[in-house]
Coordinates of N, CA, C and O in Angstrom, one line a residue:
M1 N 121.0 -41.2 35.5 CA 122.0 -40.5 34.7 C 123.2 -40.2 35.6 O 123.1 -39.8 36.7
A2 N 124.4 -40.5 35.0 CA 125.7 -40.3 35.8 C 126.0 -38.8 35.8 O 125.8 -38.1 34.8
V3 N 126.5 -38.4 36.9 CA 126.9 -37.0 37.1 C 128.4 -36.9 36.8 O 129.2 -37.7 37.4
A4 N 128.9 -36.0 36.0 CA 130.3 -35.9 35.7 C 131.0 -35.3 36.9 O 130.5 -34.3 37.5
V5 N 132.1 -35.9 37.4 CA 132.8 -35.4 38.5 C 134.1 -34.7 38.0 O 134.8 -35.3 37.1
T6 N 134.3 -33.5 38.4 CA 135.5 -32.8 37.9 C 136.5 -32.6 39.0 O 136.2 -32.7 40.2
D7 N 137.7 -32.5 38.6 CA 138.8 -32.3 39.5 C 138.7 -30.9 40.2 O 138.3 -29.9 39.6
V8 N 139.0 -30.9 41.5 CA 139.0 -29.7 42.3 C 140.0 -28.7 41.7 O 139.8 -27.6 41.4
L9 N 141.3 -29.2 41.5 CA 142.3 -28.5 40.9 C 142.9 -29.4 39.8 O 143.2 -30.5 40.0
S10 N 143.1 -28.8 38.6 CA 143.7 -29.6 37.5 C 145.1 -29.8 37.8 O 145.8 -29.0 38.4
D11 N 145.6 -31.0 37.3 CA 147.0 -31.3 37.4 C 147.8 -30.3 36.7 O 147.4 -29.7 35.6
L12 N 149.0 -30.0 37.1 CA 150.0 -29.1 36.5 C 151.1 -30.0 36.1 O 152.0 -30.3 36.8
L13 N 151.0 -30.6 34.8 CA 152.0 -31.6 34.4 C 152.4 -31.3 32.9 O 151.5 -30.8 32.2
Q14 N 153.6 -31.7 32.6 CA 154.0 -31.7 31.2 C 155.3 -32.7 31.1 O 155.8 -33.0 32.2
P15 N 155.7 -33.1 30.0 CA 156.9 -33.9 29.8 C 158.1 -33.1 30.3 O 158.1 -31.9 30.4
S16 N 159.1 -33.9 30.7 CA 160.5 -33.4 31.0 C 160.5 -32.6 32.3 O 161.3 -31.7 32.5
L17 N 159.6 -33.0 33.3 CA 159.7 -32.3 34.6 C 160.8 -33.0 35.5 O 161.0 -34.2 35.4
R18 N 161.4 -32.2 36.3 CA 162.3 -32.7 37.3 C 161.6 -33.3 38.4 O 162.0 -34.3 39.0
I19 N 160.5 -32.6 38.9 CA 159.8 -32.9 40.1 C 158.3 -32.9 39.9 O 157.8 -31.9 39.2
V20 N 157.6 -33.8 40.5 CA 156.2 -33.7 40.7 C 155.9 -33.7 42.2 O 156.3 -34.6 42.9
L21 N 155.3 -32.6 42.7 CA 154.9 -32.5 44.1 C 153.5 -32.9 44.2 O 152.6 -32.4 43.5
C22 N 153.2 -33.9 45.1 CA 151.8 -34.4 45.2 C 151.3 -34.3 46.7 O 151.9 -34.8 47.6
G23 N 150.2 -33.5 46.8 CA 149.5 -33.4 48.0 C 148.5 -34.5 48.2 O 148.2 -35.3 47.3
T24 N 147.8 -34.4 49.3 CA 146.7 -35.4 49.6 C 145.5 -35.0 48.8 O 145.0 -35.8 48.0
A25 N 145.0 -33.8 48.9 CA 143.9 -33.2 48.2 C 143.9 -31.7 48.4 O 144.6 -31.2 49.3
A26 N 143.3 -31.0 47.5 CA 143.2 -29.5 47.7 C 142.6 -29.1 49.0 O 141.6 -29.7 49.4
G27 N 143.2 -28.2 49.7 CA 142.5 -27.7 50.9 C 141.3 -26.8 50.5 O 141.2 -26.4 49.4
T28 N 140.5 -26.5 51.5 CA 139.3 -25.7 51.2 C 139.7 -24.3 50.6 O 139.0 -23.8 49.7
T29 N 140.7 -23.7 51.2 CA 141.1 -22.4 50.6 C 141.6 -22.5 49.2 O 141.3 -21.7 48.3
S30 N 142.4 -23.5 49.0 CA 142.9 -23.8 47.6 C 141.8 -24.0 46.6 O 141.8 -23.5 45.5
A31 N 140.8 -24.8 47.1 CA 139.7 -25.1 46.2 C 138.9 -23.8 45.9 O 138.6 -23.5 44.7
A32 N 138.7 -22.9 46.9 CA 138.0 -21.7 46.7 C 138.8 -20.7 45.8 O 138.2 -20.0 45.0
E33 N 140.1 -20.7 46.0 CA 141.0 -19.8 45.2 C 141.3 -20.3 43.9 O 141.9 -19.6 43.0
R34 N 141.1 -21.6 43.7 CA 141.5 -22.3 42.4 C 143.0 -22.2 42.2 O 143.5 -22.0 41.1
A35 N 143.8 -22.4 43.3 CA 145.2 -22.3 43.3 C 145.8 -23.2 44.3 O 145.3 -23.3 45.4
Y36 N 146.8 -23.9 44.0 CA 147.5 -24.9 44.9 C 148.1 -24.1 46.1 O 148.7 -23.0 45.9
Y37 N 148.0 -24.7 47.3 CA 148.7 -24.3 48.5 C 148.4 -22.8 48.8 O 149.3 -22.0 49.0
A38 N 147.1 -22.4 48.7 CA 146.7 -21.0 48.8 C 146.5 -20.5 50.2 O 146.4 -19.3 50.3
H39 N 146.4 -21.3 51.2 CA 146.1 -20.8 52.5 C 147.3 -19.9 53.0 O 148.5 -20.3 52.8
R40 N 147.1 -18.8 53.5 CA 148.1 -17.8 53.9 C 149.1 -18.4 54.9 O 150.3 -17.9 55.0
Q41 N 148.7 -19.4 55.7 CA 149.6 -20.0 56.7 C 150.5 -21.1 56.1 O 151.3 -21.7 56.8
N42 N 150.2 -21.5 54.8 CA 150.9 -22.6 54.2 C 152.3 -22.2 53.9 O 152.5 -21.1 53.3
K43 N 153.3 -23.0 54.2 CA 154.7 -22.7 54.0 C 155.3 -23.1 52.6 O 156.5 -23.0 52.4
F44 N 154.4 -23.7 51.8 CA 154.8 -24.3 50.5 C 155.7 -23.4 49.7 O 156.8 -23.7 49.2
W45 N 155.1 -22.2 49.4 CA 155.8 -21.3 48.5 C 157.1 -20.7 49.1 O 158.1 -20.5 48.4
T46 N 157.1 -20.5 50.4 CA 158.3 -20.1 51.1 C 159.4 -21.1 51.0 O 160.6 -20.8 50.7
I47 N 159.1 -22.4 51.3 CA 160.1 -23.4 51.3 C 160.6 -23.7 49.9 O 161.8 -24.0 49.8
L48 N 159.8 -23.6 48.9 CA 160.3 -23.8 47.5 C 161.4 -22.7 47.2 O 162.4 -23.1 46.6
H49 N 161.2 -21.5 47.7 CA 162.2 -20.5 47.4 C 163.4 -20.6 48.4 O 164.5 -20.5 47.9
E50 N 163.1 -20.9 49.6 CA 164.2 -21.1 50.6 C 165.2 -22.2 50.2 O 166.4 -22.1 50.4
T51 N 164.7 -23.3 49.6 CA 165.5 -24.4 49.2 C 166.1 -24.2 47.8 O 166.8 -25.0 47.2
R52 N 165.7 -23.1 47.2 CA 166.2 -22.7 45.8 C 165.6 -23.6 44.7 O 166.2 -23.7 43.6
L53 N 164.5 -24.2 45.0 CA 163.8 -25.0 43.9 C 163.1 -24.0 43.0 O 162.9 -24.3 41.8
T54 N 162.8 -22.8 43.5 CA 162.4 -21.7 42.7 C 163.3 -20.5 43.0 O 163.6 -20.3 44.2
P55 N 163.6 -19.7 42.0 CA 164.5 -18.5 42.2 C 163.9 -17.4 43.0 O 164.6 -16.5 43.5
E56 N 162.5 -17.3 43.0 CA 161.8 -16.3 43.7 C 160.6 -16.9 44.4 O 160.3 -18.0 44.1
R57 N 160.1 -16.2 45.4 CA 158.9 -16.7 46.1 C 157.7 -16.4 45.3 O 157.3 -15.2 45.1
L58 N 157.1 -17.4 44.8 CA 155.9 -17.3 44.0 C 154.7 -17.2 44.9 O 154.7 -17.6 46.1
Q59 N 153.6 -16.7 44.4 CA 152.3 -16.6 45.1 C 151.4 -17.7 44.6 O 151.6 -18.2 43.4
P60 N 150.5 -18.2 45.3 CA 149.6 -19.3 44.9 C 149.0 -19.1 43.5 O 149.0 -20.1 42.8
Q61 N 148.6 -17.9 43.2 CA 148.0 -17.7 41.9 C 149.0 -17.9 40.7 O 148.6 -18.0 39.6
Q62 N 150.3 -17.9 41.1 CA 151.4 -18.1 40.1 C 151.8 -19.6 39.9 O 152.8 -19.9 39.4
Y63 N 151.0 -20.5 40.4 CA 151.4 -21.9 40.5 C 151.8 -22.4 39.1 O 152.7 -23.3 39.0
R64 N 151.2 -21.9 38.0 CA 151.5 -22.4 36.7 C 152.9 -22.1 36.3 O 153.5 -22.8 35.5
D65 N 153.5 -21.1 36.9 CA 154.9 -20.7 36.7 C 155.9 -21.8 37.1 O 157.0 -21.8 36.7
L66 N 155.4 -22.7 38.0 CA 156.3 -23.8 38.4 C 156.8 -24.6 37.2 O 157.9 -25.2 37.3
L67 N 156.1 -24.7 36.2 CA 156.5 -25.5 35.0 C 157.8 -24.9 34.4 O 158.6 -25.7 34.0
Q68 N 158.0 -23.6 34.5 CA 159.2 -23.0 34.1 C 160.5 -23.5 34.9 O 161.6 -23.4 34.4
H69 N 160.2 -24.0 36.1 CA 161.3 -24.5 36.9 C 161.3 -26.0 37.0 O 162.0 -26.6 37.9
G70 N 160.6 -26.7 36.1 CA 160.6 -28.1 36.0 C 159.8 -28.8 37.1 O 160.1 -30.0 37.4
I71 N 158.9 -28.1 37.7 CA 158.1 -28.6 38.8 C 156.6 -28.7 38.4 O 156.0 -27.8 37.8
G72 N 156.0 -29.9 38.6 CA 154.6 -30.1 38.4 C 153.9 -30.4 39.7 O 154.5 -30.6 40.7
L73 N 152.6 -30.3 39.6 CA 151.7 -30.5 40.8 C 150.6 -31.4 40.5 O 150.0 -31.4 39.5
T74 N 150.2 -32.2 41.6 CA 149.0 -33.0 41.5 C 148.6 -33.3 43.0 O 149.3 -32.9 43.9
D75 N 147.5 -34.0 43.1 CA 147.0 -34.5 44.4 C 146.6 -35.9 44.3 O 146.2 -36.4 43.2
L76 N 146.6 -36.7 45.4 CA 146.1 -38.1 45.4 C 144.7 -38.1 45.1 O 144.2 -38.9 44.2
V77 N 143.9 -37.3 45.8 CA 142.5 -37.2 45.6 C 142.1 -36.0 44.8 O 142.4 -34.8 45.2
K78 N 141.6 -36.1 43.6 CA 141.3 -35.0 42.7 C 139.9 -34.4 42.8 O 139.7 -33.3 42.4
V79 N 139.0 -35.2 43.4 CA 137.6 -34.7 43.3 C 137.0 -34.3 44.7 O 135.8 -34.2 44.8
A80 N 137.9 -34.1 45.7 CA 137.4 -33.7 47.0 C 138.4 -32.7 47.5 O 139.6 -32.6 47.1
A81 N 138.0 -31.8 48.5 CA 138.8 -30.8 49.1 C 138.6 -30.9 50.6 O 137.5 -31.3 51.1
G82 N 139.6 -30.5 51.3 CA 139.5 -30.5 52.8 C 140.8 -31.0 53.5 O 141.8 -31.3 52.8
M83 N 140.8 -31.1 54.8 CA 141.9 -31.5 55.6 C 142.1 -33.0 55.3 O 141.2 -33.7 55.0
D84 N 143.4 -33.5 55.4 CA 143.7 -34.9 55.2 C 142.8 -35.9 55.8 O 142.3 -36.8 55.2
R85 N 142.6 -35.7 57.1 CA 141.8 -36.7 57.9 C 140.3 -36.7 57.4 O 139.7 -37.8 57.5
A86 N 139.8 -35.6 56.9 CA 138.4 -35.6 56.4 C 138.3 -36.1 55.0 O 137.3 -36.7 54.6
T87 N 139.4 -35.9 54.2 CA 139.3 -36.1 52.8 C 139.7 -37.6 52.4 O 139.2 -38.1 51.5
L88 N 140.6 -38.2 53.2 CA 141.2 -39.4 52.9 C 141.0 -40.5 53.9 O 142.0 -41.0 54.4
P89 N 139.8 -41.0 54.1 CA 139.7 -42.2 55.0 C 140.4 -43.4 54.5 O 141.1 -44.1 55.2
K90 N 140.3 -43.7 53.2 CA 141.0 -44.8 52.6 C 141.2 -44.5 51.1 O 140.3 -44.1 50.4
L91 N 142.4 -44.6 50.7 CA 142.7 -44.3 49.3 C 142.3 -45.5 48.4 O 142.5 -46.7 48.8
T92 N 141.7 -45.2 47.3 CA 141.2 -46.3 46.4 C 142.3 -46.8 45.5 O 143.3 -46.1 45.2
A93 N 142.2 -48.0 45.0 CA 143.1 -48.5 44.0 C 143.1 -47.7 42.8 O 144.2 -47.5 42.2
A94 N 142.0 -47.1 42.4 CA 141.9 -46.2 41.2 C 142.8 -45.0 41.4 O 143.4 -44.5 40.5
E95 N 142.7 -44.4 42.6 CA 143.5 -43.2 42.9 C 145.0 -43.5 42.9 O 145.8 -42.7 42.4
R96 N 145.4 -44.6 43.5 CA 146.8 -45.0 43.4 C 147.2 -45.3 42.0 O 148.3 -44.8 41.6
S97 N 146.4 -46.0 41.2 CA 146.7 -46.3 39.8 C 146.8 -45.0 39.0 O 147.7 -44.9 38.1
R98 N 145.9 -44.0 39.3 CA 146.0 -42.8 38.5 C 147.3 -42.1 38.7 O 148.0 -41.7 37.7
L99 N 147.8 -42.0 40.0 CA 149.1 -41.4 40.2 C 150.2 -42.2 39.6 O 151.1 -41.6 39.0
S100 N 150.2 -43.5 39.7 CA 151.3 -44.3 39.1 C 151.3 -44.1 37.6 O 152.4 -44.0 37.0
G101 N 150.1 -44.0 37.0 CA 150.0 -43.8 35.6 C 150.6 -42.4 35.2 O 151.3 -42.3 34.1
V102 N 150.3 -41.4 36.0 CA 150.8 -40.1 35.7 C 152.4 -40.1 35.7 O 153.0 -39.6 34.9
M103 N 152.9 -40.9 36.7 CA 154.4 -40.9 36.8 C 155.0 -41.7 35.6 O 156.0 -41.2 35.1
T104 N 154.4 -42.8 35.2 CA 154.9 -43.5 34.1 C 154.7 -42.8 32.8 O 155.5 -42.9 31.8
T105 N 153.7 -41.9 32.7 CA 153.5 -41.2 31.5 C 154.5 -40.0 31.4 O 155.1 -39.8 30.4
F106 N 154.6 -39.2 32.5 CA 155.4 -38.0 32.4 C 156.9 -38.2 32.9 O 157.7 -37.4 32.5
R107 N 157.1 -39.3 33.6 CA 158.5 -39.7 34.0 C 159.4 -38.6 34.6 O 160.5 -38.4 34.1
P108 N 158.9 -37.9 35.6 CA 159.7 -37.0 36.3 C 160.9 -37.7 37.0 O 160.8 -38.9 37.3
R109 N 161.9 -37.0 37.3 CA 163.0 -37.6 38.1 C 162.6 -37.9 39.5 O 163.0 -38.9 40.1
F110 N 161.7 -37.0 40.0 CA 161.3 -37.2 41.4 C 159.8 -37.0 41.6 O 159.3 -36.1 41.0
L111 N 159.2 -37.8 42.4 CA 157.9 -37.6 42.9 C 158.1 -37.3 44.4 O 158.7 -38.1 45.1
A112 N 157.5 -36.2 44.9 CA 157.6 -35.9 46.4 C 156.2 -35.7 46.9 O 155.5 -34.8 46.4
F113 N 155.8 -36.5 47.9 CA 154.6 -36.3 48.6 C 154.8 -35.2 49.6 O 155.8 -35.2 50.3
T114 N 153.9 -34.2 49.6 CA 154.1 -33.0 50.4 C 153.4 -33.2 51.8 O 153.2 -32.2 52.5
S115 N 153.2 -34.4 52.2 CA 152.9 -34.7 53.6 C 153.1 -36.2 53.8 O 153.1 -37.0 52.9
K116 N 153.4 -36.5 55.1 CA 153.5 -37.9 55.5 C 152.2 -38.7 55.2 O 152.2 -39.8 54.7
T117 N 151.1 -38.0 55.5 CA 149.8 -38.7 55.2 C 149.7 -39.1 53.8 O 149.3 -40.2 53.5
A118 N 150.0 -38.2 52.9 CA 149.9 -38.5 51.4 C 150.7 -39.7 51.1 O 150.3 -40.7 50.4
G119 N 152.0 -39.7 51.5 CA 152.9 -40.8 51.2 C 152.5 -42.1 51.8 O 152.5 -43.2 51.2
Q120 N 152.0 -42.1 53.1 CA 151.6 -43.3 53.8 C 150.3 -43.9 53.1 O 150.1 -45.1 53.0
K121 N 149.4 -43.0 52.7 CA 148.2 -43.4 52.1 C 148.5 -44.1 50.7 O 148.0 -45.1 50.4
F122 N 149.4 -43.4 50.0 CA 149.8 -44.0 48.7 C 150.4 -45.4 48.8 O 150.1 -46.3 48.1
F123 N 151.3 -45.5 49.8 CA 152.0 -46.8 50.0 C 151.2 -47.8 50.9 O 151.7 -48.9 51.1
D124 N 150.1 -47.3 51.5 CA 149.3 -48.1 52.3 C 150.0 -48.7 53.5 O 149.9 -49.9 53.8
G125 N 150.7 -47.8 54.2 CA 151.4 -48.2 55.4 C 152.3 -47.2 56.0 O 152.5 -46.1 55.3
K126 N 152.9 -47.4 57.1 CA 153.7 -46.5 57.8 C 155.0 -46.2 57.0 O 155.6 -47.2 56.4
R127 N 155.4 -45.0 56.9 CA 156.6 -44.6 56.2 C 157.2 -43.4 56.9 O 156.5 -42.6 57.6
D128 N 158.5 -43.2 56.8 CA 159.2 -42.1 57.4 C 159.4 -41.1 56.3 O 159.4 -41.3 55.1
Y129 N 159.8 -39.8 56.8 CA 160.2 -38.8 55.9 C 161.5 -39.2 55.1 O 162.3 -40.0 55.6
G130 N 161.7 -38.6 54.0 CA 162.9 -38.9 53.2 C 162.6 -39.7 52.0 O 161.5 -39.9 51.6
E131 N 163.7 -40.1 51.4 CA 163.7 -40.9 50.1 C 163.2 -42.3 50.5 O 163.6 -42.9 51.4
Q132 N 162.3 -42.8 49.6 CA 161.7 -44.1 49.8 C 162.5 -45.1 49.0 O 163.1 -44.8 47.9
R133 N 162.5 -46.4 49.4 CA 163.2 -47.4 48.6 C 162.4 -47.7 47.3 O 163.0 -48.2 46.4
D134 N 161.2 -47.5 47.3 CA 160.3 -47.8 46.1 C 160.5 -46.7 45.0 O 160.7 -45.6 45.3
L135 N 160.5 -47.2 43.8 CA 160.5 -46.3 42.6 C 159.2 -46.5 41.9 O 158.6 -47.6 42.0
I136 N 158.8 -45.5 41.1 CA 157.7 -45.7 40.2 C 158.3 -45.6 38.8 O 158.6 -44.5 38.4
G137 N 158.5 -46.7 38.2 CA 159.3 -46.6 36.9 C 160.7 -46.2 37.3 O 161.3 -46.9 38.2
D138 N 161.2 -45.2 36.7 CA 162.5 -44.6 37.0 C 162.4 -43.5 38.0 O 163.4 -42.9 38.3
T139 N 161.2 -43.1 38.5 CA 161.0 -41.9 39.3 C 161.4 -42.3 40.8 O 160.8 -43.2 41.3
R140 N 162.3 -41.5 41.3 CA 162.6 -41.6 42.8 C 161.5 -40.9 43.6 O 160.9 -39.9 43.2
V141 N 161.2 -41.5 44.7 CA 160.0 -41.1 45.5 C 160.5 -40.6 46.9 O 161.3 -41.3 47.6
W142 N 160.0 -39.4 47.3 CA 160.3 -38.9 48.6 C 159.0 -38.6 49.3 O 157.9 -38.3 48.7
I143 N 159.1 -38.6 50.7 CA 158.0 -38.1 51.5 C 158.5 -36.9 52.3 O 159.6 -37.0 53.0
L144 N 157.9 -35.7 52.2 CA 158.3 -34.5 52.8 C 157.3 -34.1 53.9 O 156.1 -34.4 53.8
P145 N 157.7 -33.3 54.9 CA 156.8 -32.8 55.9 C 155.8 -31.9 55.3 O 156.1 -31.1 54.4
S146 N 154.6 -31.9 55.8 CA 153.6 -31.0 55.3 C 153.9 -29.6 55.6 O 154.4 -29.2 56.6
T147 N 153.6 -28.7 54.6 CA 153.8 -27.3 54.7 C 152.5 -26.6 55.3 O 152.5 -25.4 55.5
S148 N 151.5 -27.4 55.6 CA 150.2 -26.8 56.1 C 150.5 -26.2 57.5 O 151.2 -26.7 58.3
G149 N 149.8 -25.1 57.7 CA 149.8 -24.5 59.0 C 149.3 -25.4 60.1 O 149.7 -25.4 61.3
A150 N 148.4 -26.3 59.7 CA 147.8 -27.3 60.7 C 148.8 -28.3 61.1 O 148.6 -29.0 62.1
A151 N 150.0 -28.4 60.4 CA 151.0 -29.4 60.7 C 152.3 -28.8 61.2 O 153.3 -29.4 61.2
N152 N 152.2 -27.6 61.8 CA 153.3 -26.9 62.3 C 154.1 -27.7 63.4 O 155.3 -27.6 63.4
G153 N 153.4 -28.6 64.1 CA 154.1 -29.4 65.1 C 155.0 -30.4 64.6 O 155.9 -30.9 65.3
S154 N 154.9 -30.8 63.3 CA 155.8 -31.7 62.7 C 156.6 -31.1 61.6 O 157.2 -31.9 60.8
W155 N 156.7 -29.8 61.5 CA 157.4 -29.1 60.5 C 158.9 -29.4 60.6 O 159.5 -29.2 61.7
Q156 N 159.6 -29.9 59.5 CA 161.0 -30.2 59.5 C 161.6 -29.7 58.2 O 161.7 -30.5 57.2
P157 N 161.9 -28.4 58.1 CA 162.4 -27.9 56.8 C 163.7 -28.6 56.3 O 163.9 -28.6 55.1
E158 N 164.4 -29.1 57.3 CA 165.7 -29.8 56.8 C 165.4 -30.9 55.8 O 166.3 -31.2 55.0
V159 N 164.3 -31.6 55.9 CA 164.0 -32.7 55.0 C 163.7 -32.1 53.6 O 164.2 -32.7 52.6
W160 N 163.1 -30.9 53.5 CA 162.9 -30.3 52.3 C 164.3 -29.8 51.7 O 164.5 -30.0 50.5
H161 N 165.2 -29.4 52.5 CA 166.5 -29.0 52.1 C 167.3 -30.2 51.5 O 168.0 -30.1 50.5
Q162 N 167.2 -31.4 52.2 CA 167.8 -32.6 51.8 C 167.3 -33.0 50.4 O 168.0 -33.4 49.5
F163 N 165.9 -32.9 50.2 CA 165.3 -33.2 49.0 C 165.8 -32.3 47.9 O 166.2 -32.8 46.8
A164 N 165.9 -31.0 48.1 CA 166.3 -30.0 47.1 C 167.8 -30.3 46.7 O 168.2 -30.2 45.6
N165 N 168.6 -30.7 47.7 CA 170.0 -31.0 47.4 C 170.1 -32.3 46.5 O 170.9 -32.3 45.6
E166 N 169.3 -33.3 46.8 CA 169.2 -34.5 45.9 C 168.8 -34.1 44.5 O 169.3 -34.7 43.5
V167 N 167.8 -33.2 44.4 CA 167.3 -32.8 43.1 C 168.5 -32.2 42.3 O 168.7 -32.5 41.1
R168 N 169.2 -31.2 42.9 CA 170.3 -30.6 42.3 C 171.4 -31.5 41.9 O 172.0 -31.5 40.9
A169 N 171.7 -32.5 42.8 CA 172.8 -33.5 42.6 C 172.4 -34.4 41.4 O 173.3 -34.8 40.7
A170 N 171.1 -34.6 41.2 CA 170.7 -35.5 40.0 C 170.8 -34.7 38.7 O 170.6 -35.3 37.7
G171 N 171.0 -33.4 38.8 CA 171.2 -32.6 37.5 C 170.0 -32.1 36.9 O 168.9 -32.4 37.2

């Protein structure tokens, strides 16, 4: 008998989004709290407010409020939780296809991977931070530095600011 596998965190998606932010997989704290970017050391909610992508600093349990700001959330891996290196040894074609399908269905203006690992795993190769040459349909794709406290050594908020400026410039 097959066991039904459920998503650790449900996607937060709807039509007419400006942005979909995509992580690698829910972290263990996020899985336990049932809220995206829930670890207290994660800079996600602070940088969204600092870049003016949200008018106030939201708390992880308010993640559904992002829809009011035209922002959706998803992860590459929906059925596992943990650190990138433990969760994502190799991304499957089905996981890539699922995300591409989400983008072509919802057609946000931007997809932004919230870590270099997520972007490189999706594209199956080395990539730098910033806007990528690849589109998914009409969706522009960015790779942003991870907001995880575990990635403090590679934190570059200026890339998040560049992204936010491009989002605003696109209207």
